[in-house]
Coordinates of C-alpha atoms in Angstrom, one line a residue:
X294 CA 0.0 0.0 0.0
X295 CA 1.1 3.8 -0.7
X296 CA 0.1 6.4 1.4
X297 CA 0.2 9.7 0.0
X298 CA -0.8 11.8 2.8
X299 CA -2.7 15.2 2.0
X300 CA 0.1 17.1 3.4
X301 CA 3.7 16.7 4.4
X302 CA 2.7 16.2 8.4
X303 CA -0.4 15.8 10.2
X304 CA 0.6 15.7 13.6
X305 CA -2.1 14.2 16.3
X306 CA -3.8 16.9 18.9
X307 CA -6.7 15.3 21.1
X308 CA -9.2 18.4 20.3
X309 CA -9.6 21.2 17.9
X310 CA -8.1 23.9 19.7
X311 CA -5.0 23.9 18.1
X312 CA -6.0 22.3 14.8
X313 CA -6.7 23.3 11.3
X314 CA -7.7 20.0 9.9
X315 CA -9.2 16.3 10.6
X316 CA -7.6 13.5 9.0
X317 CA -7.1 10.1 9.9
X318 CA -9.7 10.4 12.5
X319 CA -7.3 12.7 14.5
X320 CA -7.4 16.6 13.9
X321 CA -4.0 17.9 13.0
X322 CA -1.3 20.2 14.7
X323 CA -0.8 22.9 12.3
X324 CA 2.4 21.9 10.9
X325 CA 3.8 25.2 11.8
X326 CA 3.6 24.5 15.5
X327 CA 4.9 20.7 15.3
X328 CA 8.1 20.2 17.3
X329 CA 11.0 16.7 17.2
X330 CA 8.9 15.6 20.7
X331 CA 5.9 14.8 17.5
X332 CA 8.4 12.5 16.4
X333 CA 9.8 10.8 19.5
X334 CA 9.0 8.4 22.1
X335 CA 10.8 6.7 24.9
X336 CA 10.1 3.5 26.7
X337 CA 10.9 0.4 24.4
X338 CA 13.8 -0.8 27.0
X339 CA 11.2 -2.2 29.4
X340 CA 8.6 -4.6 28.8
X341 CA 4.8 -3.5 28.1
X342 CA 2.0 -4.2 30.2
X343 CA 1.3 -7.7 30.1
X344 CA -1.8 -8.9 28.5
X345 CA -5.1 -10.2 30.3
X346 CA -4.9 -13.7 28.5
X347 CA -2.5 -15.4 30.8
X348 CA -1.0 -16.4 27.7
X349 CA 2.6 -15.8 28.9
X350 CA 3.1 -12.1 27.0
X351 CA 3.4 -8.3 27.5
X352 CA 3.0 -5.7 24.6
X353 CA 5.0 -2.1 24.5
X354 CA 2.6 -0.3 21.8
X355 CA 4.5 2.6 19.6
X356 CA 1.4 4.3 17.8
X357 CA -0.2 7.9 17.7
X358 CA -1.0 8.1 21.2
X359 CA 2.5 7.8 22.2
X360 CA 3.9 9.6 19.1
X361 CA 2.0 12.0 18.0
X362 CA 3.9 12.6 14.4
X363 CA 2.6 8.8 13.2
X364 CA -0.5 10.2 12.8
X365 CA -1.4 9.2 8.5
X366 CA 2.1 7.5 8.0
X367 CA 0.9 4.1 7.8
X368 CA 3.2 2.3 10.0
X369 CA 3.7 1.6 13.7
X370 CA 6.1 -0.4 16.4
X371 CA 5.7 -2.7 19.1
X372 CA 7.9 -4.6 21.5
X373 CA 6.5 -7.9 22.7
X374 CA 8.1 -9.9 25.4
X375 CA 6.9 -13.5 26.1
X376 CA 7.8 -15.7 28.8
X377 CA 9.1 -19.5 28.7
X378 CA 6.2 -21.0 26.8
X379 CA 4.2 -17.9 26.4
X380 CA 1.9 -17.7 23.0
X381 CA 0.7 -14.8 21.1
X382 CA -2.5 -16.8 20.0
X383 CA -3.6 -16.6 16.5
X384 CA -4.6 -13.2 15.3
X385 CA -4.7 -11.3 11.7
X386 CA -3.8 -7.4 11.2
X387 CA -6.2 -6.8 8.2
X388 CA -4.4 -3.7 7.4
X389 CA -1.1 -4.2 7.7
X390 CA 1.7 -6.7 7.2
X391 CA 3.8 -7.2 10.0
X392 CA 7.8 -7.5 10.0
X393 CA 9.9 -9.2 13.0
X394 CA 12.7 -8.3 14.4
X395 CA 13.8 -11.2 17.6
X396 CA 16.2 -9.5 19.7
X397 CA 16.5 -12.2 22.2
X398 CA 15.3 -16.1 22.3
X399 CA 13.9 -18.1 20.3
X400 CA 10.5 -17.6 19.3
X401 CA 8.9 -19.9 16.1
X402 CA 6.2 -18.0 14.0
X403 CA 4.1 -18.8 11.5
X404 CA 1.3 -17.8 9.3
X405 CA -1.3 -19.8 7.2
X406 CA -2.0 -19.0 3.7
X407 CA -5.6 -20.2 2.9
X408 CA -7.1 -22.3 -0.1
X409 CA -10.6 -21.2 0.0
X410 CA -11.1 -24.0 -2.6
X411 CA -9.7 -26.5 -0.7
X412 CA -8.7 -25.8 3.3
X413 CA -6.6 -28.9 3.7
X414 CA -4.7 -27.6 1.0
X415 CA -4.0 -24.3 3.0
X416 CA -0.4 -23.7 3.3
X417 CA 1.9 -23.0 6.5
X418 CA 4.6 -20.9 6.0
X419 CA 6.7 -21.1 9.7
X420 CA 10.1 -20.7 10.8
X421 CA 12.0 -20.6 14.2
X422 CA 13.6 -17.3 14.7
X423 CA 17.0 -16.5 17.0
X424 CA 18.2 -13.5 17.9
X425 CA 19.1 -11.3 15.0
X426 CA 16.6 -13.1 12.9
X427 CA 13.7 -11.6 10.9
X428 CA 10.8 -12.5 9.4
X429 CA 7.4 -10.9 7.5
X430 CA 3.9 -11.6 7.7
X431 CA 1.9 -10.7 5.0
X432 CA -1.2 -8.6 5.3
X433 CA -4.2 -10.5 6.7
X434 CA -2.6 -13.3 7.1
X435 CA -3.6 -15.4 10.1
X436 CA -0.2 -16.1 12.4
X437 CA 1.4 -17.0 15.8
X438 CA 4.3 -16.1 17.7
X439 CA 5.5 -18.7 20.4
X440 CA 8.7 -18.8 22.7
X441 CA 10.0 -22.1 22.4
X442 CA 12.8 -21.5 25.0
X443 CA 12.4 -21.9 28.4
X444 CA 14.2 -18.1 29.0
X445 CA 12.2 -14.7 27.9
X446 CA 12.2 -14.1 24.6
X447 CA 11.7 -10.4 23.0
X448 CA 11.2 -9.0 19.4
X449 CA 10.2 -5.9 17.7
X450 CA 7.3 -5.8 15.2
X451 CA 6.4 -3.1 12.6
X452 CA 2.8 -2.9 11.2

């Protein structure tokens, strides 16, 4: 997908106070006022907050509520951190493919490609990943992300 965004920045403001314009369901900054803090976040040393599943996981979110200056760029980060065993349970992003980054463990992933004709002839694309190792998902794609290990295992993931 291309974005071509209707202007050069569209930085995120919660109300209309200080906006000239509404796009992306956020009004924008006027570009004029925009600062390098639109453009920065702090915070992905640490793990997130973990998840309500009990599935052995914790997610750092990078979008435009911490960054401000993603607003209409089409992309966004996340640090995930899973425990021993811990399973990110199968789950699509229908807008976005993802792209992984393991920075520590070893964590196997995999997405499904489906035959709609025939669903036993769907196709499993999977790998297991080490440190340094990375690895895309195709948009709306379903797919997994386990740690196999029996330490913590971390990895970055762009949308």
């Amino acid at each position: 997908m291309i974005l071509y965004p209707l202007q050069d920045l569209c930085v995120a403001v919660q109300d209309s106070n200080d906006s000239a314009v509404f796009v992306n369901g956020r009004f924008c900054k006027d570009p004029k006022l925009a600062n390098a803090d639109d453009f920065y976040a702090s915070g992905f040393n640490v793990s997130g907050m973990p998840t309500p599943t009990n599935l052995g996981f914790s997610v750092n979110a990078l979008n435009v509520n911490r960054m401000p200056g993603l607003n209409t760029l089409g992309i966004s980060m996340a640090r995930a951190d899973l425990e021993p065993f811990g399973l990110i349970s199968p789950h699509i992003h229908p807008r976005a493919t993802e792209l992984i980054l393991v920075l520590e463990g070893t964590i196997y992933v995999g997405f499904v490609v489906p035959d709609t004709r025939n669903p036993f002839k769907s196709r499993l694309f999977d790998k297991i990943l080490h440190p340094g190792d990375a690895f895309v998902i195709p948009q709306s794609m379903v797919h997994i992300q386990y740690n196999m290990g029996t330490t913590n295992a971390t990895h970055l993931s762009s949308f």
